[in-house]
XYZ file of C-alpha atoms in Angstrom:
418
model
C 1.589 41.629 -26.068
C -1.523 40.042 -24.544
C -3.213 36.957 -25.956
C -6.964 36.457 -25.798
C -7.315 32.893 -24.547
C -10.911 32.597 -25.785
C -9.830 32.883 -29.429
C -6.227 31.688 -29.179
C -4.741 28.562 -30.760
C -1.515 26.781 -29.948
C 0.238 28.543 -32.833
C -0.280 31.933 -31.160
C 2.259 30.902 -28.521
C 5.076 29.853 -30.855
C 6.714 33.255 -30.609
C 5.554 36.055 -28.321
C 7.647 39.215 -28.922
C 9.710 40.478 -25.967
C 9.102 37.259 -24.002
C 11.955 34.820 -23.472
C 11.427 31.064 -23.582
C 10.555 30.778 -19.890
C 8.033 33.613 -20.130
C 6.441 32.138 -23.234
C 6.191 28.763 -21.517
C 4.537 30.369 -18.484
C 1.910 32.121 -20.624
C 1.265 28.916 -22.535
C 0.892 26.997 -19.270
C -1.811 29.442 -18.226
C -3.534 28.861 -21.561
C -3.467 25.094 -21.013
C -5.115 25.598 -17.625
C -7.794 27.681 -19.338
C -8.430 24.971 -21.958
C -8.595 22.275 -19.275
C -11.057 24.330 -17.225
C -13.393 24.440 -20.251
C -13.200 20.679 -20.689
C -11.650 21.103 -24.132
C -8.426 19.199 -23.404
C -8.867 16.082 -25.542
C -5.120 15.929 -26.118
C -2.312 13.933 -24.485
C -4.762 11.930 -22.430
C -3.208 8.942 -20.674
C -4.191 5.618 -22.229
C -3.995 2.575 -19.980
C -4.765 -0.180 -22.508
C -3.598 -1.154 -25.963
C -4.816 0.500 -29.151
C -8.219 -0.931 -30.022
C -11.845 -0.003 -30.716
C -12.313 0.273 -26.955
C -9.603 2.221 -25.158
C -9.098 2.664 -21.427
C -8.216 6.286 -20.670
C -7.231 7.845 -17.358
C -9.015 11.168 -16.851
C -8.837 12.997 -13.512
C -7.202 9.905 -11.979
C -10.091 7.678 -13.034
C -9.915 4.929 -15.654
C -12.820 4.942 -18.105
C -13.684 2.963 -21.223
C -14.143 4.861 -24.471
C -15.035 4.002 -28.016
C -11.847 5.210 -29.683
C -11.472 6.991 -33.013
C -8.020 8.451 -32.334
C -5.851 5.649 -33.762
C -4.634 5.117 -37.319
C -4.245 1.381 -36.677
C -6.697 0.937 -39.532
C -6.594 -2.855 -39.839
C -6.104 -3.504 -36.136
C -2.714 -5.119 -36.622
C -1.288 -3.795 -33.348
C -3.466 -6.460 -31.708
C -3.088 -9.228 -34.278
C -1.664 -12.354 -32.590
C 0.655 -13.161 -35.503
C 2.103 -9.646 -35.565
C 2.629 -9.637 -31.808
C 4.272 -13.056 -31.921
C 6.689 -11.956 -34.651
C 7.621 -8.883 -32.601
C 8.166 -11.046 -29.498
C 10.385 -13.416 -31.459
C 12.405 -10.441 -32.690
C 13.026 -9.293 -29.113
C 13.865 -12.797 -27.933
C 16.448 -13.183 -30.691
C 18.024 -9.702 -30.713
C 17.109 -8.023 -27.414
C 15.273 -4.750 -26.925
C 17.430 -2.321 -28.915
C 20.188 -1.946 -31.474
C 22.616 0.324 -29.670
C 23.919 2.062 -32.779
C 23.095 4.006 -35.891
C 22.738 2.253 -39.264
C 26.099 3.545 -40.433
C 28.244 2.248 -37.578
C 26.797 -1.094 -36.552
C 23.079 -0.692 -35.957
C 21.997 -2.260 -39.249
C 20.741 -5.826 -38.712
C 19.444 -8.541 -40.978
C 15.865 -7.812 -39.904
C 16.279 -4.215 -41.149
C 17.467 -5.576 -44.463
C 14.554 -8.028 -44.616
C 12.120 -5.216 -43.883
C 13.602 -3.018 -46.617
C 13.330 -5.808 -49.151
C 9.806 -6.727 -48.066
C 8.367 -3.214 -48.214
C 9.840 -2.505 -51.648
C 8.555 -5.830 -52.989
C 5.143 -5.103 -51.446
C 4.937 -2.068 -53.724
C 6.245 -4.198 -56.613
C 9.361 -2.006 -56.864
C 11.767 -4.915 -57.283
C 14.343 -2.823 -59.184
C 14.297 -0.113 -56.512
C 15.414 -0.160 -52.892
C 13.955 0.977 -49.584
C 15.572 2.809 -46.687
C 13.931 2.346 -43.286
C 13.750 5.079 -40.653
C 12.789 5.008 -36.996
C 9.657 7.089 -37.679
C 7.535 8.002 -40.655
C 8.131 11.646 -39.784
C 11.881 11.333 -40.276
C 11.411 9.260 -43.420
C 10.093 12.483 -44.942
C 12.006 15.167 -43.078
C 15.450 13.548 -43.011
C 15.437 12.233 -46.560
C 14.242 15.528 -48.035
C 16.844 17.510 -46.108
C 19.632 15.551 -47.753
C 18.106 15.414 -51.233
C 17.015 19.040 -51.597
C 19.528 21.889 -51.335
C 19.653 25.633 -52.034
C 19.875 25.068 -55.797
C 16.668 23.013 -55.849
C 12.915 23.591 -55.622
C 10.321 21.631 -53.689
C 6.730 22.128 -54.865
C 4.217 21.097 -52.218
C 0.473 20.666 -52.060
C -0.436 22.961 -49.166
C -2.093 20.050 -47.332
C 0.943 17.756 -47.154
C 2.141 16.524 -43.771
C 4.201 18.761 -41.481
C 7.181 16.413 -41.875
C 7.383 17.339 -45.553
C 7.427 21.052 -44.773
C 10.189 20.479 -42.231
C 12.176 18.455 -44.739
C 12.088 21.375 -47.149
C 13.315 23.958 -44.630
C 16.722 24.326 -46.307
C 15.661 24.388 -49.935
C 13.475 26.639 -52.047
C 9.816 25.876 -51.499
C 6.626 26.802 -53.307
C 3.155 25.603 -52.369
C -0.004 25.283 -54.412
C -3.602 25.216 -53.124
C -4.794 21.715 -52.348
C -5.265 19.665 -55.549
C -5.193 22.841 -57.671
C -3.635 21.694 -60.941
C -3.699 25.112 -62.568
C -1.568 26.544 -59.783
C 0.778 23.572 -59.885
C 1.288 23.890 -63.617
C 1.956 27.621 -63.289
C 4.713 26.946 -60.736
C 6.239 24.222 -62.889
C 6.145 26.457 -65.968
C 7.740 29.553 -64.434
C 10.348 27.438 -62.615
C 11.259 25.254 -65.559
C 14.825 26.479 -66.101
C 15.553 28.108 -62.763
C 16.389 25.167 -60.507
C 18.632 22.136 -60.627
C 16.007 19.747 -59.211
C 12.250 20.252 -59.145
C 10.454 17.826 -56.835
C 6.660 17.814 -56.513
C 5.457 16.328 -53.224
C 1.893 15.215 -52.521
C 0.058 12.862 -50.190
C -1.910 9.918 -51.506
C -4.651 10.408 -48.908
C -4.722 13.666 -46.969
C -4.752 13.369 -43.209
C -7.402 15.933 -42.295
C -10.034 15.704 -45.038
C -9.455 12.056 -45.929
C -9.575 12.866 -49.648
C -7.151 11.660 -52.305
C -4.646 13.436 -54.493
C -5.397 14.062 -58.162
C -2.400 11.875 -58.683
C -2.785 10.870 -62.342
C -3.086 14.454 -63.501
C -0.260 15.557 -61.218
C 1.972 12.791 -62.565
C 1.318 13.910 -66.133
C 2.199 17.515 -65.291
C 5.364 16.484 -63.476
C 6.587 14.530 -66.494
C 5.578 17.285 -68.887
C 7.872 19.738 -67.091
C 10.751 17.332 -66.438
C 10.320 17.251 -62.672
C 10.279 14.460 -60.064
C 7.320 13.217 -58.027
C 7.266 12.016 -54.421
C 4.097 10.521 -52.900
C 3.523 9.994 -49.180
C 0.679 7.452 -48.965
C 0.602 6.664 -45.236
C -3.210 6.873 -45.053
C -3.857 4.958 -48.267
C -1.735 1.833 -47.852
C -3.702 -1.164 -46.633
C -6.979 0.596 -47.384
C -7.172 1.685 -51.023
C -6.356 -0.278 -54.157
C -7.472 -3.709 -55.288
C -4.950 -5.448 -53.032
C -4.448 -2.704 -50.435
C -1.368 -1.136 -51.945
C -2.866 2.305 -51.709
C -3.514 5.272 -53.919
C -0.754 4.390 -56.355
C -2.213 0.942 -56.999
C -5.668 2.479 -57.365
C -4.356 4.856 -60.028
C -1.959 2.497 -61.789
C 1.160 4.433 -60.786
C 2.907 1.985 -58.449
C 5.877 1.570 -60.792
C 5.953 5.133 -62.099
C 6.426 7.705 -59.329
C 10.017 8.542 -58.420
C 9.827 8.299 -54.629
C 7.322 6.590 -52.319
C 7.365 7.349 -48.608
C 5.276 6.031 -45.756
C 5.087 4.879 -42.178
C 4.797 1.565 -40.363
C 2.833 3.195 -37.524
C -0.583 3.082 -39.150
C -1.722 0.107 -41.252
C 1.305 -1.977 -40.266
C 0.762 -1.523 -36.535
C 4.292 -0.680 -35.435
C 6.787 2.194 -35.538
C 9.052 3.438 -38.296
C 9.041 4.790 -41.803
C 10.390 4.057 -45.265
C 11.555 5.694 -48.458
C 11.477 3.708 -51.702
C 13.431 5.007 -54.674
C 15.914 4.161 -57.395
C 18.778 2.210 -55.791
C 21.235 5.058 -56.423
C 18.988 7.566 -54.683
C 18.485 5.076 -51.874
C 22.250 4.719 -51.438
C 22.621 8.500 -51.392
C 20.006 8.758 -48.620
C 21.674 6.018 -46.557
C 24.974 7.897 -46.468
C 23.755 11.508 -46.366
C 20.600 11.533 -44.268
C 21.545 12.826 -40.821
C 18.987 10.498 -39.241
C 20.708 7.534 -40.871
C 24.099 8.745 -39.638
C 23.342 9.997 -36.126
C 20.181 8.252 -34.874
C 19.802 4.676 -33.638
C 17.895 2.179 -35.739
C 14.480 0.612 -35.168
C 14.351 -1.981 -32.362
C 14.032 -5.743 -32.948
C 10.286 -5.636 -32.273
C 9.996 -4.165 -35.770
C 10.353 -7.752 -36.997
C 6.583 -7.793 -36.542
C 6.220 -5.358 -39.436
C 7.158 -7.985 -42.011
C 4.333 -10.177 -40.738
C 1.907 -7.236 -40.929
C 2.912 -6.635 -44.547
C 2.288 -10.293 -45.330
C -1.159 -10.133 -43.711
C -2.338 -7.509 -46.209
C -2.411 -10.316 -48.766
C -2.978 -13.289 -46.462
C -6.028 -11.909 -44.648
C -7.950 -9.451 -46.874
C -10.917 -9.875 -44.519
C -9.563 -7.006 -42.407
C -9.716 -4.553 -45.303
C -13.214 -5.789 -46.165
C -14.348 -5.288 -42.559
C -12.799 -1.826 -42.511
C -14.687 -0.736 -45.623
C -17.929 -2.115 -44.252
C -17.395 0.039 -41.164
C -16.392 3.120 -43.174
C -19.475 2.958 -45.384
C -21.858 2.305 -42.484
C -20.458 5.053 -40.278
C -20.214 7.712 -42.990
C -23.777 7.039 -44.129
C -24.962 7.366 -40.544
C -23.247 10.716 -40.110
C -24.513 11.954 -43.475
C -28.059 10.874 -42.574
C -27.801 13.079 -39.469
C -27.041 16.027 -41.756
C -23.435 16.327 -40.558
C -20.722 17.566 -42.891
C -18.177 14.817 -43.593
C -16.601 16.712 -46.471
C -15.091 14.847 -49.414
C -13.520 11.936 -47.557
C -13.069 8.657 -49.415
C -10.914 6.862 -46.865
C -10.890 5.680 -43.245
C -10.453 9.287 -42.082
C -13.871 10.786 -41.425
C -14.171 14.406 -40.302
C -17.279 16.040 -38.939
C -16.775 19.625 -40.032
C -18.155 22.223 -37.653
C -16.241 25.398 -38.458
C -16.334 27.353 -35.220
C -13.341 26.382 -33.010
C -15.158 26.875 -29.699
C -18.215 24.877 -30.765
C -15.864 22.169 -32.017
C -14.218 22.094 -28.591
C -17.633 21.817 -26.973
C -18.514 18.912 -29.274
C -15.301 17.158 -28.287
C -16.108 17.718 -24.621
C -19.607 16.271 -24.978
C -18.284 13.279 -26.897
C -15.891 12.522 -24.037
C -18.775 12.780 -21.587
C -20.674 10.243 -23.698
C -17.750 7.819 -23.796
C -16.466 8.661 -27.287
C -12.776 9.535 -27.623
C -12.116 11.789 -30.608
C -9.862 14.727 -31.391
C -11.078 18.237 -32.186
C -8.783 19.546 -34.920
C -8.151 23.284 -34.928
C -5.837 25.831 -36.548
C -3.028 25.525 -37.614
C -3.744 21.884 -38.551
C -6.722 23.195 -40.547
C -7.836 26.723 -41.540
C -9.220 28.817 -38.668
C -12.833 28.535 -39.826
C -12.628 24.852 -40.763
C -12.400 23.222 -37.324
C -13.691 19.687 -37.119
C -13.912 16.482 -35.141
C -11.542 14.050 -36.834
C -12.135 10.305 -36.560
C -10.316 7.250 -37.828
C -12.436 4.159 -38.428
C -10.749 0.779 -37.992
C -11.499 -2.855 -38.702
C -11.732 -3.417 -34.948
C -14.875 -1.317 -34.598
C -18.129 -3.205 -34.295
C -21.577 -1.966 -35.294
C -22.454 -1.331 -31.643
C -19.460 1.036 -31.334
C -20.500 2.944 -34.438
C -24.151 3.119 -33.370
C -23.190 4.452 -29.945
C -21.158 7.179 -31.642
C -23.931 8.053 -34.096
C -26.390 8.356 -31.209
C -23.946 10.635 -29.410
C -23.630 12.884 -32.453
C -27.407 12.984 -32.786
C -27.716 14.212 -29.198
C -24.889 16.713 -29.611
C -26.397 18.094 -32.799
C -29.667 18.766 -30.969
C -27.722 20.763 -28.393
C -25.071 22.522 -30.508
C -26.783 22.561 -33.933
C -23.702 21.376 -35.819
C -25.515 19.867 -38.815
C -25.251 21.453 -42.240
C -27.739 24.249 -42.803
């Protein structure tokens, strides 16, 4: 089987019939060389400075400064002095690691404090949180222990890959993104066929930046006696009157069955959490394989508690973020570019053609703008786009430089809406 590199995507190399793992790796390595030769390799670049609006990146053994839109550090808390100081104090008190899993000695008082603080942040004082070393495992590991062969997971097709992985060992049905008619059909025909029916959606979706139709979904879930899990990693700190995300915005903070999220975006650190009824939380603690066999988050995660506090203590960061979002999106829209239906800090410029999207990413790099072209399978084949995350650390000069770059690129590649 031969693969046409000009139209190929990474997914085409997952399994090549009659080629063993070494042969598949060799073919894929050739493909990477082809992508690099076209200047379309905007991935796994080597950063040499901390996450910020300006990022130093090493390309071809040369350090260059870029305006960065590749980070989900939406409020800029990775660089906040109070967050850094709290992380430093955690290391000074406990050292650099935990040396054990939660079950056998790796559970410290700062983990407990973090669990209590994140559940209280969401005003779930009767529930409990379980912390994980990544947001990815918060979804994948918890779902793998909760959902078995007698159960059914019902997923919006646009949910994060970690959710799909978590449902690998249970029955799974998907419905088109935000399509309530399809969701209700699945709930109706499955009503008496499965022990547990769990609907899983994102609060804000990672590629289009749009929100879930969460109120209507909640009503359907309750109508058909199912459970609802919401992953709101891209909404927390950004949406809602006090930054508590999509669920605060829709009045459902105290109503959904399970909330999951990550500390690696708004909270400027690493890790994830699951918030649920205390009995479910206890079940996850003793049945999740990640909780049993993987070491716990390091003491630097003490900085997360301070980041959570800052959501309320310093709302100026959320205000600055929204000022940047509105300014930047209007600028892109005024250029005639397609930003889709985003209503968050995630702003795509939809182009469609994968090769043209790669060319746009290449030209942006040349102009000192670091973005990521997003291609299939992350998005449909004909829905390629440049994906950008706006942060509170961006200044107007950074946004203007990027808008000018897009203006120039549009004149060359004609990527504006027809």
